[in-house]
């Protein structure tokens, strides 16, 4: 098994060597390609789909960084100017600029930046759609004496089944999960997916002390965390109380990166986020954090 783990690979959309917003401390962030949700308000829609080598992106690439070789789209990073024209034209919400990385290659990156890092966060897309790689990576980090001090966090939509979490829990330090709607119908509208698996994941992670952060996304005229009187939904409050003292981060919908119908949705106002935060604190939930002041 030890020989197999370093060769396990994943399709990677982007690597961010340093981030202070994807978990505590300074973290290397690995954005994996592919997501099982179809959120109309996604800020990174190019991470959703998988390239089918249709070739539509070739014609719009101004630097000829994309070519078709034996029916496969190939990307030459040295020619790329990161204009992202290829992302805008893709009919599958895919990214032709992905790379395949092995566990061993990620470990090399961690060793390069290690003295400056607190840990690694695997994000997406949805990281758990490539679960064997995530398990192998975290296992390898925990087994390496020079890397074992790094914390292994997961940024997830929470759709993983309990059997998958059980494989991941032994090498997982924590997970950050989104709850984008409370009632099932609202959650389905905002993600294309029901809420039950997400609620089960939140309860499981909280029970094991590995729910690092719960994030609530406020979308004006669509979110249902507050009732018609402007108070925290009673059933939601009861559910959150059962999770225990979990950090809650409130995010407000913005247009950045959004395509399609959601580009016409109203953006969240700071006063709306503060009202939700106030209701959560009044219910003795949290600690609650807000994004920086929004324009």
XYZ file of C-alpha atoms in Angstrom:
295
model
C 0.000 0.000 0.000
C 2.816 2.424 0.822
C 4.092 2.105 -2.757
C 0.617 2.644 -4.211
C -0.387 5.797 -2.336
C 2.214 8.207 -3.821
C 1.165 7.261 -7.361
C -2.549 7.901 -6.774
C -3.504 10.874 -8.958
C -6.215 13.505 -9.292
C -7.385 16.010 -11.875
C -6.383 19.405 -10.498
C -7.892 22.699 -11.634
C -5.512 24.973 -9.748
C -2.918 25.048 -6.993
C -2.736 28.049 -4.678
C 0.592 27.895 -2.804
C -0.468 30.289 -0.042
C -3.918 31.205 1.273
C -5.157 32.666 4.548
C -8.874 32.370 3.707
C -9.214 28.611 3.168
C -8.895 27.550 6.773
C -6.799 28.705 9.738
C -3.223 29.821 9.186
C -1.330 29.862 5.910
C -2.387 26.994 3.673
C -1.597 25.391 0.359
C -4.899 24.889 -1.453
C -5.533 22.202 -4.032
C -8.608 22.841 -6.181
C -9.757 19.556 -7.722
C -11.737 19.549 -10.960
C -15.320 18.307 -11.077
C -18.424 18.832 -8.951
C -21.653 16.885 -8.467
C -23.606 20.050 -7.617
C -24.910 22.473 -10.242
C -25.173 25.705 -8.275
C -26.410 28.506 -10.562
C -24.622 31.021 -8.327
C -21.246 29.246 -8.375
C -18.280 31.646 -8.296
C -16.004 29.062 -9.937
C -18.269 27.480 -12.578
C -15.278 26.323 -14.640
C -14.490 23.766 -11.916
C -17.818 21.950 -12.297
C -17.550 19.946 -15.497
C -15.026 17.611 -17.082
C -13.543 18.376 -20.488
C -14.939 16.198 -23.293
C -12.296 17.387 -25.797
C -14.865 19.054 -28.054
C -12.259 21.657 -29.075
C -14.493 24.751 -28.834
C -11.834 26.453 -26.715
C -9.082 26.244 -29.337
C -10.503 28.966 -31.580
C -10.702 31.569 -28.801
C -7.213 31.028 -27.348
C -5.151 34.086 -28.443
C -1.786 32.516 -27.589
C -2.331 29.065 -29.154
C -1.779 27.488 -25.746
C -4.488 24.920 -26.527
C -4.062 22.325 -29.243
C -5.821 19.146 -30.334
C -3.578 16.090 -30.338
C -5.021 12.694 -31.262
C -8.490 13.936 -30.384
C -7.472 15.300 -26.966
C -7.248 18.949 -25.956
C -3.779 19.712 -24.622
C -2.681 22.801 -22.708
C 0.787 24.337 -22.879
C 1.280 26.323 -19.700
C 4.333 28.179 -21.031
C 2.222 29.808 -23.771
C -0.829 30.549 -21.619
C -1.553 34.179 -20.693
C -4.406 33.258 -18.297
C -6.917 35.335 -20.240
C -9.549 32.678 -19.399
C -11.269 32.995 -22.793
C -11.344 29.200 -22.905
C -13.273 29.060 -19.637
C -15.869 31.529 -20.860
C -16.637 29.582 -24.045
C -16.739 26.050 -22.608
C -20.253 24.558 -22.938
C -19.585 22.050 -20.142
C -18.356 24.441 -17.433
C -15.012 22.667 -17.640
C -11.400 23.786 -17.570
C -8.977 22.723 -20.332
C -6.079 23.998 -18.204
C -6.180 21.180 -15.695
C -3.259 18.975 -14.776
C -2.985 15.470 -13.389
C -1.044 15.409 -10.129
C 0.072 12.435 -8.089
C 0.244 12.311 -4.313
C 4.037 12.332 -4.606
C 3.949 15.561 -6.625
C 1.766 17.269 -4.031
C 4.139 16.130 -1.274
C 6.987 17.737 -3.222
C 5.083 21.028 -3.264
C 4.406 20.801 0.451
C 8.090 20.247 1.133
C 8.982 23.250 -1.021
C 6.654 25.596 0.854
C 6.470 23.636 4.113
C 8.291 26.057 6.456
C 5.710 28.736 5.605
C 2.602 26.569 5.821
C 0.143 25.612 8.552
C -1.447 22.914 6.438
C -3.210 21.922 3.240
C -6.817 22.412 2.193
C -8.284 20.281 -0.585
C -11.131 22.096 -2.310
C -12.863 22.077 -5.684
C -15.083 21.706 -7.529
C -16.040 19.087 -5.014
C -12.992 17.360 -3.582
C -14.828 14.212 -2.505
C -15.668 13.315 -6.113
C -12.008 12.210 -6.154
C -12.120 10.616 -2.702
C -9.445 7.891 -3.194
C -6.896 10.582 -4.002
C -7.834 12.713 -0.985
C -7.590 9.735 1.365
C -4.252 8.714 -0.147
C -2.869 12.257 0.074
C -3.855 12.828 3.696
C -2.595 9.357 4.617
C 0.779 10.105 3.040
C 1.045 13.458 4.813
C 0.303 11.909 8.201
C 2.895 9.187 7.550
C 5.687 11.593 6.567
C 7.707 12.728 9.613
C 8.593 16.065 7.975
C 4.973 16.831 6.988
C 2.902 15.317 9.793
C 2.655 18.699 11.556
C 0.558 20.072 8.670
C -3.192 19.989 9.218
C -5.317 18.338 6.519
C -8.586 20.160 5.855
C -11.361 19.556 3.354
C -13.590 22.191 1.756
C -16.744 20.310 0.760
C -20.394 20.623 -0.188
C -21.129 17.809 2.277
C -22.624 15.353 -0.208
C -20.287 12.506 0.727
C -22.010 9.396 2.107
C -21.236 8.178 5.630
C -19.166 5.284 4.276
C -16.942 7.788 2.496
C -16.504 9.923 5.610
C -15.535 6.827 7.573
C -12.661 6.248 5.139
C -11.552 9.863 5.460
C -12.019 10.548 9.185
C -8.825 8.801 10.407
C -6.627 11.197 8.398
C -8.865 14.279 8.385
C -8.221 17.163 10.774
C -11.348 19.054 9.837
C -13.882 19.954 7.158
C -15.553 23.190 6.122
C -19.072 22.622 4.808
C -21.648 24.827 3.110
C -25.351 24.884 3.864
C -26.905 26.873 1.025
C -30.541 26.476 1.933
C -32.565 25.165 4.861
C -35.748 23.732 3.346
C -35.096 20.952 0.869
C -36.801 22.837 -1.969
C -34.636 25.911 -1.429
C -31.455 23.857 -1.170
C -32.375 22.097 -4.405
C -32.994 25.420 -6.169
C -29.599 26.774 -5.107
C -27.546 23.614 -5.702
C -29.519 21.168 -7.844
C -29.238 18.726 -4.934
C -31.325 17.824 -1.879
C -30.263 18.683 1.657
C -30.483 15.371 3.526
C -26.974 14.112 2.755
C -25.543 17.506 3.765
C -27.364 17.553 7.098
C -26.175 14.015 7.814
C -22.586 15.022 7.018
C -22.780 18.026 9.322
C -24.042 15.867 12.179
C -21.405 13.191 11.596
C -18.513 15.648 11.458
C -19.732 17.550 14.506
C -20.085 14.294 16.419
C -16.449 13.462 15.663
C -15.226 16.981 16.469
C -14.150 17.608 12.880
C -16.570 20.267 11.679
C -14.108 23.151 11.393
C -16.620 25.598 9.957
C -20.230 25.725 8.799
C -20.884 28.323 6.125
C -24.292 29.785 5.383
C -24.779 31.476 2.008
C -27.292 34.312 1.963
C -28.916 34.919 -1.429
C -31.446 37.780 -1.353
C -35.039 36.730 -2.111
C -34.036 33.051 -2.157
C -32.434 32.106 1.181
C -34.687 30.805 3.958
C -32.534 30.898 7.086
C -34.834 33.584 8.520
C -38.619 33.232 8.747
C -41.159 35.747 7.468
C -40.864 37.767 10.690
C -37.107 38.144 10.261
C -36.218 35.666 13.004
C -34.007 32.599 12.713
C -36.028 29.629 11.453
C -36.894 27.624 14.562
C -36.127 24.227 13.035
C -32.800 25.478 11.691
C -31.913 26.884 15.108
C -32.700 23.546 16.759
C -30.564 21.678 14.220
C -27.604 24.022 14.671
C -27.843 23.771 18.445
C -27.565 19.993 18.180
C -24.260 20.402 16.342
C -22.700 22.110 19.343
C -20.353 25.117 19.399
C -19.402 25.107 15.707
C -17.889 28.214 14.060
C -20.376 29.684 11.562
C -19.307 31.892 8.687
C -21.899 33.907 6.774
C -21.218 34.518 3.099
C -23.205 36.884 0.905
C -23.995 36.203 -2.723
C -21.925 38.284 -5.156
C -21.725 38.367 -8.948
C -18.001 37.617 -9.166
C -17.437 34.750 -11.610
C -21.155 33.946 -11.878
C -22.699 33.073 -15.243
C -26.208 32.597 -16.559
C -29.421 33.465 -14.718
C -27.710 34.072 -11.378
C -25.824 37.020 -12.835
C -29.177 38.852 -12.641
C -29.832 37.973 -9.011
C -29.495 40.831 -6.498
C -26.295 40.842 -4.467
C -26.395 40.470 -0.696
C -26.229 43.650 1.347
C -24.127 43.993 4.465
C -27.193 44.853 6.544
C -28.802 41.526 5.564
C -25.727 39.571 6.625
C -25.571 41.459 9.910
C -29.235 40.664 10.593
C -28.595 36.943 10.081
C -25.489 37.121 12.277
C -27.452 38.875 15.010
C -30.140 36.176 14.958
C -27.540 33.406 15.164
C -25.797 35.071 18.106
C -29.110 35.648 19.870
C -29.692 31.899 19.658
C -26.260 31.411 21.271
C -24.828 29.834 18.143
C -21.379 30.258 16.696
C -18.964 31.973 17.046
C -20.263 33.815 13.981
C -18.053 35.605 11.479
C -18.890 37.898 8.575
C -16.968 38.740 5.397
C -15.187 42.067 5.122
C -17.443 45.040 4.456
C -19.062 44.679 1.059
C -19.561 47.417 -1.480
